[in-house]
Short mmCIF file of C-alpha atoms in Angstrom, two decimals:
data_model
loop_
_atom_site.label_atom_id
_atom_site.label_comp_id
_atom_site.label_asym_id
_atom_site.label_seq_id
_atom_site.Cartn_x
_atom_site.Cartn_y
_atom_site.Cartn_z
CA UNK A 24 -20.09 23.01 -15.85
CA UNK A 25 -16.93 20.71 -16.19
CA UNK A 26 -16.55 18.80 -13.12
CA UNK A 27 -12.72 19.57 -10.77
CA UNK A 28 -11.55 17.57 -8.32
CA UNK A 29 -8.32 17.87 -6.33
CA UNK A 30 -6.22 15.59 -4.12
CA UNK A 31 -4.24 17.96 -1.79
CA UNK A 32 -2.31 15.98 0.14
CA UNK A 33 0.40 17.56 2.43
CA UNK A 34 4.02 16.17 1.87
CA UNK A 35 4.50 14.62 5.92
CA UNK A 36 5.45 11.19 5.00
CA UNK A 37 4.12 7.92 3.45
CA UNK A 38 1.14 7.77 1.84
CA UNK A 39 -1.22 5.79 4.16
CA UNK A 40 -5.01 4.14 2.85
CA UNK A 41 -7.15 6.54 3.08
CA UNK A 42 -4.91 9.59 1.85
CA UNK A 43 -5.13 7.18 -1.07
CA UNK A 44 -9.11 6.22 -1.11
CA UNK A 45 -9.55 10.11 -1.17
CA UNK A 46 -7.21 10.36 -3.71
CA UNK A 47 -8.78 7.96 -5.84
CA UNK A 48 -11.93 8.48 -5.30
CA UNK A 49 -11.61 12.32 -6.29
CA UNK A 50 -10.19 10.93 -9.33
CA UNK A 51 -12.86 8.52 -10.29
CA UNK A 52 -15.88 10.91 -9.62
CA UNK A 53 -13.73 13.38 -12.46
CA UNK A 54 -13.13 10.95 -14.46
CA UNK A 55 -17.02 9.10 -14.21
CA UNK A 56 -18.17 12.38 -15.14
CA UNK A 57 -15.43 13.39 -18.05
CA UNK A 58 -14.08 15.93 -15.64
CA UNK A 59 -10.29 17.05 -14.79
CA UNK A 60 -8.59 15.50 -11.57
CA UNK A 61 -5.96 18.34 -9.99
CA UNK A 62 -2.91 17.74 -7.93
CA UNK A 63 -2.07 20.46 -5.16
CA UNK A 64 0.66 19.97 -2.64
CA UNK A 65 -0.46 21.92 1.13
CA UNK A 66 3.24 22.94 1.68
CA UNK A 67 1.54 25.75 4.18
CA UNK A 68 2.97 23.36 7.51
CA UNK A 69 6.31 24.17 7.51
CA UNK A 70 7.23 22.02 10.88
CA UNK A 71 5.27 19.40 9.57
CA UNK A 72 7.58 18.60 6.17
CA UNK A 73 9.11 15.36 5.99
CA UNK A 74 11.79 15.29 2.76
CA UNK A 75 11.20 13.12 0.45
CA UNK A 76 7.45 13.22 1.25
CA UNK A 77 6.59 14.94 -1.76
CA UNK A 78 8.43 12.65 -4.46
CA UNK A 79 6.58 9.97 -2.60
CA UNK A 80 3.38 11.59 -3.81
CA UNK A 81 4.35 12.18 -7.57
CA UNK A 82 5.57 8.10 -7.20
CA UNK A 83 2.15 6.81 -5.75
CA UNK A 84 -0.26 8.41 -8.01
CA UNK A 85 2.06 7.87 -10.50
CA UNK A 86 2.19 3.43 -9.90
CA UNK A 87 -1.74 3.53 -9.01
CA UNK A 88 -2.16 5.16 -12.75
CA UNK A 89 -4.08 8.00 -10.97
CA UNK A 90 -2.82 10.72 -13.48
CA UNK A 91 -3.41 14.00 -13.06
CA UNK A 92 -4.72 16.69 -15.60
CA UNK A 93 -3.09 19.90 -13.58
CA UNK A 94 -0.32 20.33 -11.38
CA UNK A 95 3.11 21.23 -9.48
CA UNK A 96 5.07 18.92 -12.51
CA UNK A 97 2.36 18.93 -15.22
CA UNK A 98 0.93 22.18 -15.25
CA UNK A 99 -2.33 23.94 -15.98
CA UNK A 100 -3.68 27.21 -16.21
CA UNK A 101 -4.22 27.36 -12.34
CA UNK A 102 -1.24 27.88 -10.95
CA UNK A 103 1.43 27.07 -9.14
CA UNK A 104 -0.06 24.27 -7.91
CA UNK A 105 2.29 24.19 -4.12
CA UNK A 106 0.77 26.31 -1.60
CA UNK A 107 4.29 28.05 -0.62
CA UNK A 108 4.39 29.36 -3.98
CA UNK A 109 0.96 30.87 -4.07
CA UNK A 110 2.08 32.86 -0.61
CA UNK A 111 1.57 36.61 -2.18
CA UNK A 112 -2.43 36.25 -3.14
CA UNK A 113 -3.68 34.85 0.78
CA UNK A 114 -3.24 38.23 2.51
CA UNK A 115 -4.85 39.90 -0.19
CA UNK A 116 -8.00 38.09 0.63
CA UNK A 117 -7.92 37.99 3.73
CA UNK A 118 -7.44 41.68 3.48
CA UNK A 119 -10.42 41.94 1.66
CA UNK A 120 -12.15 40.33 4.79
CA UNK A 121 -11.26 42.79 6.93
CA UNK A 122 -12.46 45.48 4.78
CA UNK A 123 -15.63 44.12 4.50
CA UNK A 124 -15.64 43.19 8.47
CA UNK A 125 -16.04 39.63 7.94
CA UNK A 126 -12.10 39.11 9.39
CA UNK A 127 -10.31 41.53 12.44
CA UNK A 128 -6.73 41.42 13.15
CA UNK A 129 -5.96 39.96 16.62
CA UNK A 130 -2.39 40.82 18.63
CA UNK A 131 -2.89 39.08 21.57
CA UNK A 132 0.19 37.21 22.78
CA UNK A 133 0.43 33.19 23.40
CA UNK A 134 0.62 33.88 27.48
CA UNK A 135 -2.63 36.12 27.15
CA UNK A 136 -4.35 33.30 24.76
CA UNK A 137 -3.06 30.61 27.15
CA UNK A 138 -4.63 31.72 30.43
CA UNK A 139 -8.05 32.29 28.36
CA UNK A 140 -7.49 28.16 28.49
CA UNK A 141 -6.56 27.66 32.20
CA UNK A 142 -9.53 30.07 33.20
CA UNK A 143 -12.25 28.08 30.62
CA UNK A 144 -14.75 25.73 32.54
CA UNK A 145 -14.93 23.41 30.05
CA UNK A 146 -11.11 22.45 29.87
CA UNK A 147 -8.43 24.26 26.56
CA UNK A 148 -9.87 21.90 24.45
CA UNK A 149 -13.07 23.39 24.30
CA UNK A 150 -11.91 27.46 24.92
CA UNK A 151 -13.01 30.29 22.53
CA UNK A 152 -10.99 32.98 21.41
CA UNK A 153 -12.49 36.28 23.20
CA UNK A 154 -12.53 38.12 20.33
CA UNK A 155 -10.57 40.75 22.92
CA UNK A 156 -8.92 42.42 19.69
CA UNK A 157 -12.56 42.60 18.11
CA UNK A 158 -13.41 46.09 19.08
CA UNK A 159 -10.12 47.77 18.74
CA UNK A 160 -10.71 50.95 16.82
CA UNK A 161 -9.32 51.07 13.00
CA UNK A 162 -6.63 54.03 14.69
CA UNK A 163 -5.61 51.31 17.75
CA UNK A 164 -5.00 48.99 14.68
CA UNK A 165 -2.75 51.46 12.70
CA UNK A 166 -0.78 52.06 15.38
CA UNK A 167 -0.18 48.46 16.43
CA UNK A 168 0.44 47.52 12.32
CA UNK A 169 3.10 50.27 12.92
CA UNK A 170 5.06 49.65 15.33
CA UNK A 171 5.31 45.96 13.79
CA UNK A 172 3.26 43.75 16.85
CA UNK A 173 2.87 40.20 15.51
CA UNK A 174 -0.55 40.02 14.66
CA UNK A 175 -2.79 37.08 13.06
CA UNK A 176 -6.25 37.55 11.55
CA UNK A 177 -9.36 36.08 12.44
CA UNK A 178 -12.89 34.86 10.92
CA UNK A 179 -15.91 36.99 12.74
CA UNK A 180 -18.14 34.46 13.12
CA UNK A 181 -21.62 35.46 13.04
CA UNK A 182 -22.77 35.77 17.31
CA UNK A 183 -26.13 33.76 16.70
CA UNK A 184 -28.43 31.51 13.81
CA UNK A 185 -27.03 28.49 12.42
CA UNK A 186 -25.20 27.56 9.47
CA UNK A 187 -26.34 24.85 7.04
CA UNK A 188 -24.50 22.90 4.29
CA UNK A 189 -24.96 19.91 2.49
CA UNK A 190 -22.73 16.69 2.19
CA UNK A 191 -23.66 13.93 -1.01
CA UNK A 192 -22.74 11.41 2.03
CA UNK A 193 -24.38 13.19 5.38
CA UNK A 194 -26.73 14.71 4.32
CA UNK A 195 -27.71 18.13 5.46
CA UNK A 196 -25.82 19.44 8.55
CA UNK A 197 -26.53 22.19 10.94
CA UNK A 198 -24.43 24.02 13.25
CA UNK A 199 -24.92 26.32 15.59
CA UNK A 200 -23.07 29.33 14.88
CA UNK A 201 -22.67 30.52 19.15
CA UNK A 202 -20.25 26.72 18.69
CA UNK A 203 -18.29 28.20 16.24
CA UNK A 204 -14.83 29.87 17.42
CA UNK A 205 -13.36 32.61 15.44
CA UNK A 206 -10.79 30.85 13.45
CA UNK A 207 -7.42 32.02 12.26
CA UNK A 208 -6.99 33.26 8.82
CA UNK A 209 -3.47 34.31 8.88
CA UNK A 210 -0.86 33.24 11.01
CA UNK A 211 1.70 35.66 12.62
CA UNK A 212 4.68 33.87 10.57
CA UNK A 213 3.08 35.16 7.69
CA UNK A 214 1.32 31.74 6.25
CA UNK A 215 -2.28 31.20 5.80
CA UNK A 216 -3.71 28.07 8.14
CA UNK A 217 -4.97 25.33 6.26
CA UNK A 218 -8.51 25.89 6.33
CA UNK A 219 -8.57 29.33 4.74
CA UNK A 220 -5.66 28.55 1.96
CA UNK A 221 -8.16 25.26 0.97
CA UNK A 222 -11.02 27.38 0.12
CA UNK A 223 -8.95 30.62 -1.44
CA UNK A 224 -7.50 27.88 -3.44
CA UNK A 225 -10.50 25.73 -3.94
CA UNK A 226 -12.47 28.52 -5.50
CA UNK A 227 -9.31 30.13 -7.42
CA UNK A 228 -8.96 26.69 -8.77
CA UNK A 229 -12.50 26.34 -9.88
CA UNK A 230 -12.77 22.87 -8.00
CA UNK A 231 -16.47 21.77 -8.01
CA UNK A 232 -16.13 18.43 -6.09
CA UNK A 233 -14.32 18.24 -2.68
CA UNK A 234 -13.80 15.21 -0.86
CA UNK A 235 -12.02 14.38 2.58
CA UNK A 236 -12.42 12.64 6.13
CA UNK A 237 -15.65 12.99 7.83
CA UNK A 238 -13.14 14.06 10.62
CA UNK A 239 -13.55 17.33 8.82
CA UNK A 240 -17.01 17.92 9.09
CA UNK A 241 -16.63 19.91 12.25
CA UNK A 242 -14.75 22.31 9.97
CA UNK A 243 -17.29 22.52 7.14
CA UNK A 244 -19.47 25.23 8.69
CA UNK A 245 -16.23 27.32 9.16
CA UNK A 246 -15.62 27.32 5.30
CA UNK A 247 -19.33 27.32 4.27
CA UNK A 248 -18.79 31.07 5.96
CA UNK A 249 -15.92 31.87 4.53
CA UNK A 250 -17.56 31.28 0.65
CA UNK A 251 -20.63 33.36 1.88
CA UNK A 252 -18.09 36.16 3.28
CA UNK A 253 -16.48 36.04 -0.52
CA UNK A 254 -19.61 35.96 -2.26
CA UNK A 255 -18.45 32.65 -3.85
CA UNK A 256 -19.87 29.39 -5.12
CA UNK A 257 -19.77 26.25 -2.68
CA UNK A 258 -18.58 22.66 -4.10
CA UNK A 259 -19.94 19.97 -3.66
CA UNK A 260 -18.78 18.49 -0.48
CA UNK A 261 -18.47 14.91 -0.01
CA UNK A 262 -17.03 13.97 3.74
CA UNK A 263 -15.97 10.00 3.76
CA UNK A 264 -15.81 7.10 6.81
CA UNK A 265 -12.60 6.67 8.67
CA UNK A 266 -11.45 3.71 7.79
CA UNK A 267 -10.62 1.24 10.18
CA UNK A 268 -8.76 -1.64 11.61
CA UNK A 269 -11.13 -3.16 13.68
CA UNK A 270 -14.50 -1.87 14.65
CA UNK A 271 -13.07 0.36 17.03
CA UNK A 272 -9.27 1.57 16.24
CA UNK A 273 -8.86 3.57 13.23
CA UNK A 274 -5.68 2.75 10.54
CA UNK A 275 -3.00 4.17 12.46
CA UNK A 276 1.40 3.79 11.39
CA UNK A 277 2.02 4.26 14.82
CA UNK A 278 0.50 0.75 15.36
CA UNK A 279 1.83 -1.02 12.55
CA UNK A 280 -1.11 -0.40 10.14
CA UNK A 281 0.43 -0.69 6.12
CA UNK A 282 0.87 2.05 4.15
CA UNK A 283 0.74 1.78 0.60
CA UNK A 284 3.97 1.81 0.04
CA UNK A 285 3.90 -1.64 2.64
CA UNK A 286 1.71 -3.31 1.01
CA UNK A 287 3.95 -2.85 -2.21
CA UNK A 288 6.58 -4.23 -0.42
CA UNK A 289 4.91 -6.89 0.59
CA UNK A 290 4.03 -8.61 -2.44
CA UNK A 291 1.22 -7.16 -3.21
CA UNK A 292 -0.23 -5.94 -6.59
CA UNK A 293 -1.26 -2.24 -7.30
CA UNK A 294 -4.14 -3.10 -9.09
CA UNK A 295 -5.40 -5.08 -6.55
CA UNK A 296 -5.00 -2.57 -3.76
CA UNK A 297 -6.64 0.41 -5.59
CA UNK A 298 -9.19 -2.44 -6.81
CA UNK A 299 -9.88 -3.32 -2.90
CA UNK A 300 -9.30 0.61 -1.37
CA UNK A 301 -12.45 1.40 -4.24
CA UNK A 302 -14.50 -0.71 -2.10
CA UNK A 303 -13.85 0.58 1.03
CA UNK A 304 -16.81 3.03 1.44
CA UNK A 305 -18.48 2.64 -2.17
CA UNK A 306 -20.71 -0.35 -3.44
CA UNK A 307 -20.78 -1.09 -7.35
CA UNK A 308 -24.65 -1.17 -8.03
CA UNK A 309 -23.68 -4.89 -9.22
CA UNK A 310 -22.39 -6.25 -5.61
CA UNK A 311 -19.49 -6.86 -8.11
CA UNK A 312 -16.39 -6.67 -6.97
CA UNK A 313 -12.83 -7.06 -9.31
CA UNK A 314 -12.19 -3.78 -11.44
CA UNK A 315 -9.48 -2.26 -13.20
CA UNK A 316 -9.08 1.53 -13.07
CA UNK A 317 -10.96 2.06 -16.07
CA UNK A 318 -13.83 -0.28 -15.20
CA UNK A 319 -13.89 1.52 -11.73
CA UNK A 320 -13.84 5.05 -13.91
CA UNK A 321 -17.01 3.81 -15.68
CA UNK A 322 -18.76 1.84 -13.04
CA UNK A 323 -18.20 4.48 -10.13
CA UNK A 324 -21.23 6.46 -8.71
CA UNK A 325 -21.76 8.71 -5.79
CA UNK A 326 -24.61 7.26 -4.80
CA UNK A 327 -23.01 4.13 -3.93
CA UNK A 328 -20.76 6.22 -1.10
CA UNK A 329 -21.48 4.67 2.18
CA UNK A 330 -21.54 6.66 5.70
CA UNK A 331 -20.36 3.49 7.64
CA UNK A 332 -16.77 3.31 8.80
CA UNK A 333 -14.83 0.91 6.31
CA UNK A 334 -12.69 -1.77 8.10
CA UNK A 335 -9.64 -2.64 6.17
CA UNK A 336 -9.54 -6.40 6.00
CA UNK A 337 -6.16 -7.96 5.55
CA UNK A 338 -8.26 -11.46 4.76
CA UNK A 339 -9.91 -9.72 1.81
CA UNK A 340 -7.33 -7.83 0.21
CA UNK A 341 -4.88 -11.21 0.22
CA UNK A 342 -7.90 -13.38 -1.38
CA UNK A 343 -8.48 -10.35 -4.12
CA UNK A 344 -4.56 -10.43 -4.89
CA UNK A 345 -4.70 -14.03 -5.66
CA UNK A 346 -7.63 -13.78 -8.22
CA UNK A 347 -5.75 -10.93 -9.61
CA UNK A 348 -2.07 -13.27 -9.92
CA UNK A 349 -4.58 -15.80 -10.94
CA UNK A 350 -6.23 -13.81 -13.92
CA UNK A 351 -2.94 -12.45 -15.44
CA UNK A 352 -1.48 -13.22 -18.58
CA UNK A 353 1.14 -16.22 -18.00
CA UNK A 354 4.01 -13.92 -19.66
CA UNK A 355 3.05 -10.85 -17.14
CA UNK A 356 2.26 -12.76 -14.65
CA UNK A 357 6.28 -13.76 -15.32
CA UNK A 358 7.68 -10.46 -15.26
CA UNK A 359 6.44 -9.66 -12.17
CA UNK A 360 7.75 -13.35 -10.32
CA UNK A 361 10.98 -13.78 -11.98
CA UNK A 362 12.48 -10.70 -9.50
CA UNK A 363 11.11 -12.94 -6.41
CA UNK A 364 12.55 -16.62 -8.22
CA UNK A 365 15.98 -14.66 -8.25
CA UNK A 366 15.84 -14.33 -5.08
CA UNK A 367 15.72 -17.76 -3.49
CA UNK A 368 17.10 -20.17 -6.89
CA UNK A 369 20.83 -19.80 -7.97
CA UNK A 370 20.57 -22.47 -10.60
CA UNK A 371 19.86 -21.89 -14.43
CA UNK A 372 19.55 -24.91 -15.25
CA UNK A 373 16.02 -24.69 -13.87
CA UNK A 374 12.75 -23.55 -15.65
CA UNK A 375 12.16 -20.94 -14.20
CA UNK A 376 8.65 -20.15 -16.29
CA UNK A 377 7.54 -23.73 -15.78
CA UNK A 378 8.10 -22.95 -12.03
CA UNK A 379 6.25 -19.67 -11.82
CA UNK A 380 3.22 -21.58 -13.97
CA UNK A 381 2.84 -23.36 -11.05
CA UNK A 382 2.72 -21.10 -8.43
CA UNK A 383 0.50 -18.56 -10.58
CA UNK A 384 -2.88 -19.85 -9.38
CA UNK A 385 -1.55 -21.28 -5.93
CA UNK A 386 0.32 -17.59 -4.40
CA UNK A 387 -1.24 -15.34 -2.21
CA UNK A 388 1.17 -12.67 -2.67
CA UNK A 389 4.68 -12.04 -4.59
CA UNK A 390 6.32 -12.17 -1.54
CA UNK A 391 5.09 -16.35 -0.69
CA UNK A 392 7.46 -17.06 -3.46
CA UNK A 393 10.87 -17.40 -2.53
CA UNK A 394 9.81 -19.50 0.41
CA UNK A 395 7.81 -22.03 -1.96
CA UNK A 396 11.22 -22.43 -4.38
CA UNK A 397 13.45 -22.71 -1.88
CA UNK A 398 13.63 -26.31 -2.53
CA UNK A 399 14.37 -26.19 -5.82
CA UNK A 400 17.47 -25.30 -5.19
CA UNK A 401 18.21 -27.30 -2.64
CA UNK A 402 16.77 -30.28 -0.59
CA UNK A 403 15.94 -28.99 2.49
CA UNK A 404 16.62 -30.93 6.34
CA UNK A 405 12.83 -32.55 6.48
CA UNK A 406 11.47 -35.57 8.79
CA UNK A 407 9.96 -38.44 7.49
CA UNK A 408 6.52 -37.67 9.33
CA UNK A 409 5.87 -35.84 6.00
CA UNK A 410 5.62 -39.06 4.27
CA UNK A 411 2.53 -39.53 6.39
CA UNK A 412 -1.01 -38.35 4.77
CA UNK A 413 -4.56 -39.97 5.88
CA UNK A 414 -6.30 -38.79 2.89
CA UNK A 415 -3.50 -40.35 0.88
CA UNK A 416 -3.83 -43.34 2.81
CA UNK A 417 0.26 -43.70 3.17
CA UNK A 418 2.88 -44.51 5.94
CA UNK A 419 6.45 -44.61 6.62
CA UNK A 420 6.15 -48.97 5.48
CA UNK A 421 3.88 -47.92 2.62
CA UNK A 422 6.56 -44.59 1.43
CA UNK A 423 9.53 -46.38 1.43
CA UNK A 424 7.95 -49.40 -0.27
CA UNK A 425 7.25 -46.87 -3.06
CA UNK A 426 10.13 -45.19 -3.52
CA UNK A 427 11.85 -48.17 -3.65
CA UNK A 428 9.36 -49.23 -6.54
CA UNK A 429 9.56 -46.51 -8.27
CA UNK A 430 13.69 -45.56 -8.41
CA UNK A 431 14.48 -48.24 -10.78
CA UNK A 432 10.96 -47.57 -13.29
CA UNK A 433 12.67 -43.31 -13.07
CA UNK A 434 16.50 -44.40 -13.39
CA UNK A 435 15.27 -46.34 -16.50
CA UNK A 436 13.26 -44.12 -18.25
CA UNK A 437 15.28 -42.62 -21.35
CA UNK A 438 12.87 -39.39 -21.84
CA UNK A 439 12.65 -37.18 -19.10
CA UNK A 440 9.33 -34.96 -19.99
CA UNK A 441 6.86 -34.75 -17.34
CA UNK A 442 4.03 -36.86 -19.67
CA UNK A 443 6.92 -39.84 -20.17
CA UNK A 444 7.08 -39.68 -16.32
CA UNK A 445 3.35 -39.52 -15.47
CA UNK A 446 2.98 -42.58 -18.01
CA UNK A 447 5.61 -44.40 -15.91
CA UNK A 448 4.42 -43.54 -12.69
CA UNK A 449 0.87 -44.31 -13.34
CA UNK A 450 1.38 -47.48 -14.68
CA UNK A 451 4.06 -48.30 -12.19
CA UNK A 452 0.74 -47.67 -9.44
CA UNK A 453 -1.78 -50.11 -11.84
CA UNK A 454 0.88 -53.08 -11.75
CA UNK A 455 1.35 -52.50 -7.68
CA UNK A 456 -2.25 -52.52 -7.58
CA UNK A 457 -1.73 -49.14 -5.25
CA UNK A 458 -4.11 -45.92 -4.91
CA UNK A 459 -2.25 -43.03 -6.69
CA UNK A 460 -1.83 -41.26 -3.94
CA UNK A 461 0.42 -44.00 -2.36
CA UNK A 462 2.46 -43.55 -5.38
CA UNK A 463 2.74 -40.11 -6.31
CA UNK A 464 3.22 -38.45 -2.21
CA UNK A 465 6.21 -40.20 -1.32
CA UNK A 466 7.26 -39.10 -4.17
CA UNK A 467 6.49 -35.74 -4.67
CA UNK A 468 7.90 -35.28 -0.44
CA UNK A 469 11.14 -37.25 -1.57
CA UNK A 470 11.45 -34.42 -4.17
CA UNK A 471 10.62 -31.30 -2.57
CA UNK A 472 11.30 -32.35 1.17
CA UNK A 473 7.83 -29.55 2.06
CA UNK A 474 4.26 -30.74 2.98
CA UNK A 475 3.17 -28.40 0.13
CA UNK A 476 4.98 -27.65 -3.06
CA UNK A 477 3.70 -25.93 -5.98
CA UNK A 478 3.37 -28.70 -8.64
CA UNK A 479 2.89 -33.32 -7.82
CA UNK A 480 5.36 -35.63 -8.15
CA UNK A 481 5.55 -35.15 -12.51
CA UNK A 482 5.86 -31.53 -12.19
CA UNK A 483 8.76 -31.45 -9.67
CA UNK A 484 10.69 -34.31 -11.52
CA UNK A 485 10.28 -32.38 -14.74
CA UNK A 486 11.94 -29.48 -13.73
CA UNK A 487 14.84 -30.70 -11.14
CA UNK A 488 15.55 -32.92 -14.08
CA UNK A 489 16.52 -36.36 -13.95
CA UNK A 490 19.92 -36.55 -11.57
CA UNK A 491 18.69 -34.07 -9.32
CA UNK A 492 15.06 -36.14 -9.17
CA UNK A 493 17.14 -39.58 -8.78
CA UNK A 494 19.83 -38.31 -6.34
CA UNK A 495 16.35 -37.04 -4.16
CA UNK A 496 14.21 -40.44 -4.06
CA UNK A 497 17.46 -42.12 -2.84
CA UNK A 498 18.04 -39.43 0.20
CA UNK A 499 14.31 -40.38 0.34
CA UNK A 500 14.92 -43.61 0.68
CA UNK A 501 17.71 -43.54 3.19
CA UNK A 502 15.80 -41.27 5.33
CA UNK A 503 12.97 -43.78 5.63
CA UNK A 504 15.17 -47.07 5.99
CA UNK A 505 16.93 -45.21 9.34
CA UNK A 506 13.84 -44.04 10.44
CA UNK A 507 12.49 -47.24 10.30
CA UNK A 508 15.36 -49.28 11.67
CA UNK A 509 16.49 -51.33 8.36
#
């Protein structure tokens, strides 16, 4: 049997992390078993649709490399793959259940249903439909339909006994049928409910594995009973625990938690995001952490899924993002870094590729780049306290002495290369009989005007060029003289 999974989002806005994880796991379940990954757009809830949201879905799957084998934009033999384009078939299946005695017409008004909630001793949230319309005769139903009375179609649940379903993550789950409400299958507007359309479409598209959030566990007995009512084979259920912001709160855009698009805008690499999300609820057998998408396809096994909620740790993602950048080919990294370099640097005389090479091992996100390189473009205003460094054993007095000694040496250099600058400064260290840091820290500070920089004194001087470097050293000397009252 061919494994077939489906990602079935509603076009209601951005792609949140939980949604993307569901898509990723569905993709990996299919690809790890040589199966197919299907995209289906579930747009039956017309009121919640957001303009442009469908394009966000396409873009996210395209960007992350989760290529679907069938879908609205690529076709397939089980289409159409947009629910609103399948409207003609849902009513037919609902009427089939009516004929079988597994569903029935309900003509109750909103006012009557609201009154049921008000009278319910346990509160509106627990109110069950009282089956007022279940006892209508065929003649009464026909008369109401002929009169054009609005109706819904409800699923008739068993009065007694239990319903059991199996889930890959949570095992066997059994519920008392008496607790189940007669859920609506077809709404008064002619649209199917989410629960009903899902079951019909999954069956017709031959979906073998249904992956969704654990919040749908309570609805699954109703799906099981629908499959049984139709005489269809149930898919394999895979319910995923929530992705949490912390031990007590789910991720929520409302509370400022990041969407996939937010993370990309904030400088995280797509590959690192996908890698990290794969580990939110799944553990490989060898405790490995860094995977390409292709490696995930080969390593993924549903046995590694956890039933414990996963906490989204931005620090862990940031670490992983840095590891990805460190491991990249230099040219590939430069291609990613170049747009950010353009934000901060305006001089075309600077060696941008050399700057990128200094950044590559030091970055956490691409968005760190502008702030880290701005000093190349213009020396920032800084205080002379920067020259004081306990580990380097520098004081303002030592820094002034070192810069005054370094200036004529640098002025006399004819070969302004990193190696020549290195040799000259290290020879000066030996001549002065001081620690390396007592010379190199003041020079680095004078060149950058920053407490940290992506390179040391020699690298910065080589990139800035001789004229700019000498000018910055002279500025450093003057600043220190003023601070020391000299």
